[in-house]
PDB file of C-alpha atoms in Angstrom:
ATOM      1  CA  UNK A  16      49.765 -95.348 232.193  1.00 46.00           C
ATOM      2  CA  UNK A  17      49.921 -93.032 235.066  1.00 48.00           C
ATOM      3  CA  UNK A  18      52.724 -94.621 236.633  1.00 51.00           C
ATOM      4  CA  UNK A  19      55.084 -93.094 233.896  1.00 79.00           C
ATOM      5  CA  UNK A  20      56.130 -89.686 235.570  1.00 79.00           C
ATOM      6  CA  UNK A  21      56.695 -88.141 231.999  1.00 84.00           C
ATOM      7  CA  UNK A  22      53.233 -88.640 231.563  1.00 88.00           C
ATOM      8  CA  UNK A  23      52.017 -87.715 234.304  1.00 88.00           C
ATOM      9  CA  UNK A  24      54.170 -84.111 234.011  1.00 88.00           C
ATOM     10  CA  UNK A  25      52.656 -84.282 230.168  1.00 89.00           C
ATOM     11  CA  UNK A  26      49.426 -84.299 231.446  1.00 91.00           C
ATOM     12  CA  UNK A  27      50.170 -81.978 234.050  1.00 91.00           C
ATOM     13  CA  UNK A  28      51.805 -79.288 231.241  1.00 90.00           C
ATOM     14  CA  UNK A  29      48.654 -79.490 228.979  1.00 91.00           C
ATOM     15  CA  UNK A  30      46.573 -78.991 231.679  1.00 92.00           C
ATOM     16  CA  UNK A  31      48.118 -76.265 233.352  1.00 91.00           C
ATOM     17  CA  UNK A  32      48.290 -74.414 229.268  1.00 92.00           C
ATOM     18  CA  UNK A  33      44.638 -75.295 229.152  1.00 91.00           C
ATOM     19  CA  UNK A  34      43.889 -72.914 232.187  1.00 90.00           C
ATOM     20  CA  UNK A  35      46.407 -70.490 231.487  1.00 92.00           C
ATOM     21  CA  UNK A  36      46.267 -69.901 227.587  1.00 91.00           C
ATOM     22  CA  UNK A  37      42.909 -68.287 227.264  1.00 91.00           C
ATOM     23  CA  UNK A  38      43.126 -66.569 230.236  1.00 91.00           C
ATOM     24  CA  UNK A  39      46.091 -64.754 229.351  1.00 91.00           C
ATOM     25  CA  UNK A  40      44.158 -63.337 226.351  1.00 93.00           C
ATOM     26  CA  UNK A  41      41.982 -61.120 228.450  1.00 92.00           C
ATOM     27  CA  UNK A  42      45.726 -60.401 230.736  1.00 88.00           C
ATOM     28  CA  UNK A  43      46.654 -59.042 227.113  1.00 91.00           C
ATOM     29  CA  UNK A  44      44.144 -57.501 226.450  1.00 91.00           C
ATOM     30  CA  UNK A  45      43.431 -56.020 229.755  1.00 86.00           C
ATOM     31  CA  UNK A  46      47.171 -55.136 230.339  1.00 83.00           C
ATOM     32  CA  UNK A  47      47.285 -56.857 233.568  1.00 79.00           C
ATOM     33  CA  UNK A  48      50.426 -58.309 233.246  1.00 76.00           C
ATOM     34  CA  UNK A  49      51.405 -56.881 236.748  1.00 76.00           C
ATOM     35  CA  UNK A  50      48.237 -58.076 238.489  1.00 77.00           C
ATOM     36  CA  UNK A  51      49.040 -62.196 237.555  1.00 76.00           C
ATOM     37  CA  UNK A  52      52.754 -61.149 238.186  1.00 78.00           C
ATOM     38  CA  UNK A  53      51.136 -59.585 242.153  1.00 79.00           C
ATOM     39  CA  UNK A  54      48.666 -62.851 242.501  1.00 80.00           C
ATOM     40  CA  UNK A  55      51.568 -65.462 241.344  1.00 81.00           C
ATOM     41  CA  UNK A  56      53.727 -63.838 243.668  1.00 80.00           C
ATOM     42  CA  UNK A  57      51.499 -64.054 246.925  1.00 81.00           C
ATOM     43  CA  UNK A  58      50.952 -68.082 246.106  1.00 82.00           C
ATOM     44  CA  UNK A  59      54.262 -68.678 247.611  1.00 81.00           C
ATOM     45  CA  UNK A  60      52.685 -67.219 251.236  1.00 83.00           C
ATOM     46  CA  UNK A  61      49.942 -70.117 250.884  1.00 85.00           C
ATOM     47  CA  UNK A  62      51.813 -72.493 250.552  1.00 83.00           C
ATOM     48  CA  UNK A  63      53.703 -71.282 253.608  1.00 80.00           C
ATOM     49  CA  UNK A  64      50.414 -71.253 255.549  1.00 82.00           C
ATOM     50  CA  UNK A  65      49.060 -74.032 253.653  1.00 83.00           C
ATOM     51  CA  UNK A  66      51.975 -76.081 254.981  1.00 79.00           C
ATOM     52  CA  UNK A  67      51.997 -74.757 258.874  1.00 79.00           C
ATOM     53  CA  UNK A  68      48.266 -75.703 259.061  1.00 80.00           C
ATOM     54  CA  UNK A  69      48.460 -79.403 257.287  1.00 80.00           C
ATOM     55  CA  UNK A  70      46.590 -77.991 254.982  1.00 82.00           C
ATOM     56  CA  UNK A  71      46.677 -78.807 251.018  1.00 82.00           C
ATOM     57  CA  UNK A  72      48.739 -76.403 249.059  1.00 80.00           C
ATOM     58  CA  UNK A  73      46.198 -75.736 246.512  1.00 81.00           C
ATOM     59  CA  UNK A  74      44.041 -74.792 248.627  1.00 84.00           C
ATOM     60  CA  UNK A  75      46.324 -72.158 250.397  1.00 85.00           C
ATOM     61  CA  UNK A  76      47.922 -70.598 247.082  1.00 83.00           C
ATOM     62  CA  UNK A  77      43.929 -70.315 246.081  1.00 84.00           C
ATOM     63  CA  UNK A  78      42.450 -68.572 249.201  1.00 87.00           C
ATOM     64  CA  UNK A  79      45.833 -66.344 249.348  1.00 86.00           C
ATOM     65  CA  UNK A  80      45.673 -65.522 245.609  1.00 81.00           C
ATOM     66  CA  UNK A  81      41.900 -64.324 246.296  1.00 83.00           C
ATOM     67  CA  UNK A  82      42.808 -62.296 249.189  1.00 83.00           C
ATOM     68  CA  UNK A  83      45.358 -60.637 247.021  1.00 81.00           C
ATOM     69  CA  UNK A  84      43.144 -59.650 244.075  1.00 75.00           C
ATOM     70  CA  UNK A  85      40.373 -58.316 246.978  1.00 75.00           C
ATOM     71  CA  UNK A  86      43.218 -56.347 248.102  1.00 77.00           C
ATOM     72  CA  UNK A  87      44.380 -54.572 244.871  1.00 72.00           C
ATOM     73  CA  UNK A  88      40.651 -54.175 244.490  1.00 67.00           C
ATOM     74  CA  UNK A  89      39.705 -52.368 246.988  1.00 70.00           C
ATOM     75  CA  UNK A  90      42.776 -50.114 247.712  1.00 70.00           C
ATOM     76  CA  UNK A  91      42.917 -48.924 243.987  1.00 64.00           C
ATOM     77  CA  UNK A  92      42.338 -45.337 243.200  1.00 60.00           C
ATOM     78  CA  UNK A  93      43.112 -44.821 246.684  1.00 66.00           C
ATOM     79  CA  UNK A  94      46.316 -42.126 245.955  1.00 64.00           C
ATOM     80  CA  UNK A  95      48.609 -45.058 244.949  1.00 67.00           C
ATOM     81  CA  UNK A  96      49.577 -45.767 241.034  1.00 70.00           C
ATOM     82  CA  UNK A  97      48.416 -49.000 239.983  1.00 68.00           C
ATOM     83  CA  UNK A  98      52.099 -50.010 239.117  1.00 71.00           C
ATOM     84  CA  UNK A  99      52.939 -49.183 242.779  1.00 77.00           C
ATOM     85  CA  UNK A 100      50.082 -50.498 244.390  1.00 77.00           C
ATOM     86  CA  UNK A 101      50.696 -53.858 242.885  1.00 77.00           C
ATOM     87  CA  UNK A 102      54.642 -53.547 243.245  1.00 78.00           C
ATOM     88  CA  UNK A 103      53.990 -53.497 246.812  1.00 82.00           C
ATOM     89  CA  UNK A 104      51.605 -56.407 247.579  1.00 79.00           C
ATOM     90  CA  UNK A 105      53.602 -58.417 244.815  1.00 79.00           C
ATOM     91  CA  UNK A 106      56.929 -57.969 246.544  1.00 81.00           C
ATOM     92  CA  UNK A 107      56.056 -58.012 250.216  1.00 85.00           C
ATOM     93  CA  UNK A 108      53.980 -61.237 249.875  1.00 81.00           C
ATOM     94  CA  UNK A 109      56.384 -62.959 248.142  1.00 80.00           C
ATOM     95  CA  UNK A 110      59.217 -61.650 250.975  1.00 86.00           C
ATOM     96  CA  UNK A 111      56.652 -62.413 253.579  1.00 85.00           C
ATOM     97  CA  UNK A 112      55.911 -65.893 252.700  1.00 80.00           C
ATOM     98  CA  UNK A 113      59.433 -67.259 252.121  1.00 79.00           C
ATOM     99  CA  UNK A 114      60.305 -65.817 255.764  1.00 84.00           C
ATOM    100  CA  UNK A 115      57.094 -67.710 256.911  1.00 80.00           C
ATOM    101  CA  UNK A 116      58.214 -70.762 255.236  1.00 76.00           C
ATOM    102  CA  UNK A 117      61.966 -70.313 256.793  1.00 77.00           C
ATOM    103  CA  UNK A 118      59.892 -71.224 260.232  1.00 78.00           C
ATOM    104  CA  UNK A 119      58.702 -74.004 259.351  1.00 73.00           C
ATOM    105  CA  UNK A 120      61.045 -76.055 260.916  1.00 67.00           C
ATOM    106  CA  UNK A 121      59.351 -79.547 261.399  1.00 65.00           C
ATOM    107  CA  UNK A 122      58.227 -79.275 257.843  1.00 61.00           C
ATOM    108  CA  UNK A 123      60.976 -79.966 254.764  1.00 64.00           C
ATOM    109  CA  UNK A 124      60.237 -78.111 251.928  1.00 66.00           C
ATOM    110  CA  UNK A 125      61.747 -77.325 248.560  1.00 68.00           C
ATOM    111  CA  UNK A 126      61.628 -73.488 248.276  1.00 69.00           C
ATOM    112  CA  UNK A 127      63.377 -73.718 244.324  1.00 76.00           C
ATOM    113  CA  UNK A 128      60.279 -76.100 243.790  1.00 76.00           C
ATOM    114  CA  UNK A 129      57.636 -73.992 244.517  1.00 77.00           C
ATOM    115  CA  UNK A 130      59.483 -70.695 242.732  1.00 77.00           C
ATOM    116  CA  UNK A 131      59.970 -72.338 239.831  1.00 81.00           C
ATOM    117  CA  UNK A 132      58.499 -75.371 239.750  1.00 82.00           C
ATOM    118  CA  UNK A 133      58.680 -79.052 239.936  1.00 83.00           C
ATOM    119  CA  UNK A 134      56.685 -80.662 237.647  1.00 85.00           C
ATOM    120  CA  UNK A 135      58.296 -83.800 237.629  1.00 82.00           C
ATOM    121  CA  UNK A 136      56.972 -84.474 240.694  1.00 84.00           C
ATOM    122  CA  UNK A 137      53.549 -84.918 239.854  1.00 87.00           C
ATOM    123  CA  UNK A 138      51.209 -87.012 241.773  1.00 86.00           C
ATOM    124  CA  UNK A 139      48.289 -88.708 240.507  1.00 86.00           C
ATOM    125  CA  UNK A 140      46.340 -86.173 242.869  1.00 87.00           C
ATOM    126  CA  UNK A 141      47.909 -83.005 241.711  1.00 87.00           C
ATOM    127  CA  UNK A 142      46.717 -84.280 237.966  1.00 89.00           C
ATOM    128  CA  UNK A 143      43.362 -84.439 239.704  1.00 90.00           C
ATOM    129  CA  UNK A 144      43.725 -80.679 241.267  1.00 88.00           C
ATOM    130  CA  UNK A 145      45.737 -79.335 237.623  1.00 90.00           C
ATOM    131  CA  UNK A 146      42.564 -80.884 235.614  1.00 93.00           C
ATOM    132  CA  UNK A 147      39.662 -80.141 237.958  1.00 92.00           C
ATOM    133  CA  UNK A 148      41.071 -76.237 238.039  1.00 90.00           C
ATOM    134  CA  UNK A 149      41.782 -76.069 234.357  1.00 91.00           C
ATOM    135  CA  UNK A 150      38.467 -77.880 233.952  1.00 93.00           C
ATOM    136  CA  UNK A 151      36.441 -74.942 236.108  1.00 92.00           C
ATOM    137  CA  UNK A 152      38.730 -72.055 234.356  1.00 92.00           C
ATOM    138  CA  UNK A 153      38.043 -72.927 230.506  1.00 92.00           C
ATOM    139  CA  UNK A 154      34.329 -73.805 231.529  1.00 93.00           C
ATOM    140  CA  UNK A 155      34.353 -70.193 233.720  1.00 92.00           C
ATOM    141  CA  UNK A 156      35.672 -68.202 230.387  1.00 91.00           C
ATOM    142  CA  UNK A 157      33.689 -70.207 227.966  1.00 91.00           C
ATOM    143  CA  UNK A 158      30.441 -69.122 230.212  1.00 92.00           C
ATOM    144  CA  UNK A 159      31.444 -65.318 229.966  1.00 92.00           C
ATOM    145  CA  UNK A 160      33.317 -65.229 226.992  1.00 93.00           C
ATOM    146  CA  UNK A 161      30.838 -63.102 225.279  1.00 92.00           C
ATOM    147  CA  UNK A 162      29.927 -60.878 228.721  1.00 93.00           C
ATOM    148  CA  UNK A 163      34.098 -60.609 229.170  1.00 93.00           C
ATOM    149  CA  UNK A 164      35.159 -59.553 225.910  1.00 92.00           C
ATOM    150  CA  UNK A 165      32.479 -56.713 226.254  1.00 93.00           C
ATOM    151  CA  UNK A 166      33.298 -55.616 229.028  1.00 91.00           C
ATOM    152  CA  UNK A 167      36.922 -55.515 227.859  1.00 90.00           C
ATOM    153  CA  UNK A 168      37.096 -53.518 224.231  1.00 88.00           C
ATOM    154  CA  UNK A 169      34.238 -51.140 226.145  1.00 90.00           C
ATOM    155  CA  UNK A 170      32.751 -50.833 229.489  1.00 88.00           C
ATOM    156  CA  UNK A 171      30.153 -48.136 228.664  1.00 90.00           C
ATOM    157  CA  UNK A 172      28.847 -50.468 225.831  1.00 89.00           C
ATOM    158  CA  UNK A 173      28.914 -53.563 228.147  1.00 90.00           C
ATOM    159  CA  UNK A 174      26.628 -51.267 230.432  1.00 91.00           C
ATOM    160  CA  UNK A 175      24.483 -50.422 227.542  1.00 91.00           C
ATOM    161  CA  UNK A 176      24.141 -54.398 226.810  1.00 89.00           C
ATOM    162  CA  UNK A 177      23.307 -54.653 230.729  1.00 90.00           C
ATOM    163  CA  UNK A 178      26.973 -55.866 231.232  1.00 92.00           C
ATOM    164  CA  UNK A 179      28.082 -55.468 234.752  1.00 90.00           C
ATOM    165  CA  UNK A 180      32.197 -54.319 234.092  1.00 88.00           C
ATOM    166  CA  UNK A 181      33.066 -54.759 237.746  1.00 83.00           C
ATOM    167  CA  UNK A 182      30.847 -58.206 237.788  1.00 86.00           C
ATOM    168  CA  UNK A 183      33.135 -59.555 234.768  1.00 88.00           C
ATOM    169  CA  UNK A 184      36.209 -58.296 236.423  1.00 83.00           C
ATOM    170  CA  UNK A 185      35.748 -60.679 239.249  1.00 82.00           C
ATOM    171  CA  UNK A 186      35.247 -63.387 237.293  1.00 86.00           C
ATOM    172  CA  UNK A 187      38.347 -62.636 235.385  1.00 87.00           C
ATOM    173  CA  UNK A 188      40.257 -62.259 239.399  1.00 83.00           C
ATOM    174  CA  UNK A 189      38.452 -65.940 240.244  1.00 84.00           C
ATOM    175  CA  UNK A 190      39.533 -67.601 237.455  1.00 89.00           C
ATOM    176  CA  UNK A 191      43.051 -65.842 237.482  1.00 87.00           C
ATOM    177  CA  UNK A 192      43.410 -66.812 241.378  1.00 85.00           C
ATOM    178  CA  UNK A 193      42.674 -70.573 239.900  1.00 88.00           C
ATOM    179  CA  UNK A 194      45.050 -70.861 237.410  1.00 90.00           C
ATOM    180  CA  UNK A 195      48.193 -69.313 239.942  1.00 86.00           C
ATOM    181  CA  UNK A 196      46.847 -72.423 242.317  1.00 85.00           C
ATOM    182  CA  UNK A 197      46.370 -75.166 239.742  1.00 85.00           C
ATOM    183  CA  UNK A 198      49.788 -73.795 237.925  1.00 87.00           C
ATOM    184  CA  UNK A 199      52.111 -73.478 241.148  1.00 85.00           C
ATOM    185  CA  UNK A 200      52.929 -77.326 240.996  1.00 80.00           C
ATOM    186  CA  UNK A 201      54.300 -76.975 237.031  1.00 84.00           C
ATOM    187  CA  UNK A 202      56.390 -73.756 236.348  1.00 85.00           C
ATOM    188  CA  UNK A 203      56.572 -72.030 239.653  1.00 84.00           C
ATOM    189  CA  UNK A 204      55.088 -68.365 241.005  1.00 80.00           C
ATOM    190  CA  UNK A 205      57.917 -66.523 239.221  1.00 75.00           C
ATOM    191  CA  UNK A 206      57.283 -68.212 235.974  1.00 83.00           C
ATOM    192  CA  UNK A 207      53.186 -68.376 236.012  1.00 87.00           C
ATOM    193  CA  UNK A 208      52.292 -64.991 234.423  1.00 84.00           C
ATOM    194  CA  UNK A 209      54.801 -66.105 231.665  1.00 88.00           C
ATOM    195  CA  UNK A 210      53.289 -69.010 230.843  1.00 89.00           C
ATOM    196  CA  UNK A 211      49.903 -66.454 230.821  1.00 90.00           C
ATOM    197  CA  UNK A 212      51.017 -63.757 228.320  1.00 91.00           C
ATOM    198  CA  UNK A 213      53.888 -65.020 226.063  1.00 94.00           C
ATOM    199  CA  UNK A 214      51.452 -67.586 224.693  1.00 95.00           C
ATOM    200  CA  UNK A 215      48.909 -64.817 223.934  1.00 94.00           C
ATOM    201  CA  UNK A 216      51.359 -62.394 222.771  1.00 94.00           C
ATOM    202  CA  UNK A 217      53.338 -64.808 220.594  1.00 94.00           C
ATOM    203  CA  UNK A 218      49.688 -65.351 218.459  1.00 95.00           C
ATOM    204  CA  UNK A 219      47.615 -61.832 218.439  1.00 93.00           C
ATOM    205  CA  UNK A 220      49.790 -60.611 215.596  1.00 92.00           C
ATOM    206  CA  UNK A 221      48.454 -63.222 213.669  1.00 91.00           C
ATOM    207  CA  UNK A 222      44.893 -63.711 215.319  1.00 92.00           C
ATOM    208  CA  UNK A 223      41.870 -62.394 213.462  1.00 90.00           C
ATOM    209  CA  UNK A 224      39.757 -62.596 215.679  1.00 93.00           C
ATOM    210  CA  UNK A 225      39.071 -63.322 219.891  1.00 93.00           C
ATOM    211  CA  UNK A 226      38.262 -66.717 219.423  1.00 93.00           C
ATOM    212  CA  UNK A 227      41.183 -67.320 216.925  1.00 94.00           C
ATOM    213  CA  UNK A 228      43.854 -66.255 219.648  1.00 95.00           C
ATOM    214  CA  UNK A 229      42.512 -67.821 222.626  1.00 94.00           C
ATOM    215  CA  UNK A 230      42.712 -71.383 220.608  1.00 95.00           C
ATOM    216  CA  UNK A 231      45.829 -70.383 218.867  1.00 95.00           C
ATOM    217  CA  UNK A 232      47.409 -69.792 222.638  1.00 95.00           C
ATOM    218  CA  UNK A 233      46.156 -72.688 223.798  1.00 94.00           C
ATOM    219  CA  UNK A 234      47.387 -74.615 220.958  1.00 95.00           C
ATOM    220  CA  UNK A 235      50.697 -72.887 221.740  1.00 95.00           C
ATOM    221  CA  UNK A 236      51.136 -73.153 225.146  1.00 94.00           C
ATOM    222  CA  UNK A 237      50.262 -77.001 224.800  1.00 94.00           C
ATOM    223  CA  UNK A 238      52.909 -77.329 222.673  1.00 94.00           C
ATOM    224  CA  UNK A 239      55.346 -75.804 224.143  1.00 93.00           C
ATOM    225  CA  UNK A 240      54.925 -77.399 227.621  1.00 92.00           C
ATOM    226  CA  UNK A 241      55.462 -80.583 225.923  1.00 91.00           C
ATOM    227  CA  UNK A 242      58.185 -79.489 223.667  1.00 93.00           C
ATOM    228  CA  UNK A 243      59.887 -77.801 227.135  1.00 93.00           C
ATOM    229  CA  UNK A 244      59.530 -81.324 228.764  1.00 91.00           C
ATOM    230  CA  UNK A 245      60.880 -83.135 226.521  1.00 91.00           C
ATOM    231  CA  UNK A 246      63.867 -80.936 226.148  1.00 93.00           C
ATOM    232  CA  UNK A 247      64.247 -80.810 229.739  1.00 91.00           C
ATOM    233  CA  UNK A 248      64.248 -84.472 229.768  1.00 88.00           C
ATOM    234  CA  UNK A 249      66.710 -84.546 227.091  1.00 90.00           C
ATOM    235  CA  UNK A 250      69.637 -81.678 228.394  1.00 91.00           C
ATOM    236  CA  UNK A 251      69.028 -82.229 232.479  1.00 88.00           C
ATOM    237  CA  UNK A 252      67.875 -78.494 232.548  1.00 90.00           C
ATOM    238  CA  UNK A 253      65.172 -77.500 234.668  1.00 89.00           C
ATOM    239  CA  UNK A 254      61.424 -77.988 233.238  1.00 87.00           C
ATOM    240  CA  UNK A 255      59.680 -75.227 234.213  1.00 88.00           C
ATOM    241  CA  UNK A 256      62.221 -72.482 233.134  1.00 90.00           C
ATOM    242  CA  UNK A 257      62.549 -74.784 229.730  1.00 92.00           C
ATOM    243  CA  UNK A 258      59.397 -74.554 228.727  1.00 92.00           C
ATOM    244  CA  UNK A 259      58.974 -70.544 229.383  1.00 91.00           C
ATOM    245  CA  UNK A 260      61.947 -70.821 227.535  1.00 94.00           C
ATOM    246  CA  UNK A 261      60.358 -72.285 224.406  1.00 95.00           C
ATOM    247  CA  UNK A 262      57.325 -70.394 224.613  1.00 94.00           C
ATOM    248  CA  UNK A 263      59.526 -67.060 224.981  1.00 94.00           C
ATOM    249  CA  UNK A 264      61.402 -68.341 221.795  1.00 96.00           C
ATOM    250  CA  UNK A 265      57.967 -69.142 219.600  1.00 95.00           C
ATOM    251  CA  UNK A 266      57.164 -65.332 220.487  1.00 95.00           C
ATOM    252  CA  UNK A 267      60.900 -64.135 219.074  1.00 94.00           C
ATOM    253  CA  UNK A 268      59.746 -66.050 215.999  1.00 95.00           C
ATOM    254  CA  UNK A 269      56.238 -64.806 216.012  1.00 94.00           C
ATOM    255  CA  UNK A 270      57.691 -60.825 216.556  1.00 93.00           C
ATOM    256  CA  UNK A 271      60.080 -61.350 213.557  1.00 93.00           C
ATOM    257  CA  UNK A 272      57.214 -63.104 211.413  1.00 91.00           C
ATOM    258  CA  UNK A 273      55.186 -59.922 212.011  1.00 89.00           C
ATOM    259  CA  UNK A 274      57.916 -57.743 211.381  1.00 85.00           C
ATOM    260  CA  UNK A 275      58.709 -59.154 208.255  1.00 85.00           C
ATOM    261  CA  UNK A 276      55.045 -59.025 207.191  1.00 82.00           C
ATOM    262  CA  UNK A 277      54.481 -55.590 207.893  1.00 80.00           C
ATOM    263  CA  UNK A 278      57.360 -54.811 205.901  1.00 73.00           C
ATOM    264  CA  UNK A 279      56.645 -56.248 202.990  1.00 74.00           C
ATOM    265  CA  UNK A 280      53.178 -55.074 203.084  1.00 76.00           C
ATOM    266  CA  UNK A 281      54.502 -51.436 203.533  1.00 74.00           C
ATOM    267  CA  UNK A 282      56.924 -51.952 200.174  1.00 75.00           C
ATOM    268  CA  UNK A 283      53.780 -53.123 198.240  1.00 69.00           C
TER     269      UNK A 283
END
């Protein structure tokens, strides 16, 4: 079954929605947008470094992901905006580790791959990696679900509840730092914090509660990643851009389904 590479890049799209779909509730919620946009960004240095030391990729887009989030962490409130602070680190790791990768001169590697993604490519190992990750995410937010969604609507009440806000945060950097690493193989650095808020985005209008949208964005993203492979498969487009692309469409419909609702519950 495995020797199919559309299934293996199936398997490797679910997966990789698994991880990122309920995640990207809490980036919603949170508004941290910028900070998966800053830790997707600074993958593409591990796998620089990843590569110069024989090292595997995963493992370098991880422990480079982490360092980032420590970073933002501790040099926040420090006299910089957030915005900047992360516009910074975002854009000089990124510039940083495709110089670093230029060097690597006994090493061939696809730069377009890693930006955007190559899921084709799949190995029976990186299914291993994209499921064990995914596996460790949704069993990490399903742990502190309760502890995380505190913290997020309101940190004085989480402290109240004995809640640590700062604790929860870190889970929600460990398990970010995760998905960039276990996603960086499917839709690229540039394309990873899409495939972590559109899918939220497209269902909170609809969502009644914080259960209901992280399984409806799970449900969506899993969709779409198939849906995006299979039209990639069918026009020769590229599948990592394709299936942002049908996620990104899914939210047009959801935004003009909610538009269209409010409406008509205004006129009545």
């Amino acid at each position: 079954m495995l020797d199919d590479f559309m299934t293996r890049a199936a398997l490797a799209g679910i997966g990789t929605a698994l991880a990122a779909a309920p995640l990207g509730c809490f980036v919603v919620w949170r508004r941290m947008a910028y900070f998966g946009d800053a830790t997707a960004h600074a993958a593409i240095l591990g796998v620089a470094l990843s590569l110069a030391f024989s090292l595997p990729v995963f493992a370098g887009a991880l422990v480079v992901a982490l360092v980032m989030a420590t970073l933002v962490a501790l040099m926040s409130g420090r006299g910089y905006a957030m915005d900047t602070l992360l516009g910074v680190l975002a854009h000089s790791a990124l510039a940083f580790g495709l110089v670093a990768v230029s060097f690597l001169q006994t090493v061939r590697i696809d730069v377009m791959a890693y930006l955007f993604g190559d899921i084709l490519s799949v190995s029976r190992g990186d299914l291993g990696v994209i499921w064990g990750g995914a596996a460790i995410v949704v069993a990490l937010v399903a742990w502190r679900w309760s502890a995380l969604l505190t913290a997020t609507l309101n940190p004085d009440l989480a402290r109240a509840a004995g809640i640590d806000p700062k604790r929860e945060e870190l889970v929600l950097t460990l398990a970010l730092a995760l998905v960039v690493a276990v996603a960086i193989k499917v839709v690229g650095v540039l394309l990873i914090t899409a495939m972590l808020i559109i899918p939220a985005a497209a269902v909170r209008p609809f969502s009644r509660t914080p259960e209901a949208m992280g399984l409806s964005a799970t449900v969506l993203a899993m969709a779409a990643s198939f849906g995006g492979l299979r039209l990639s498969y069918q026009f020769d487009t590229p599948t990592g851009p394709t299936i942002v692309c049908v996620v990104a469409i899914c939210f047009g419909i959801s935004s003009v389904a909610a538009g269209l609702t409010r409406h008509g519950r205004a006129r009545s």
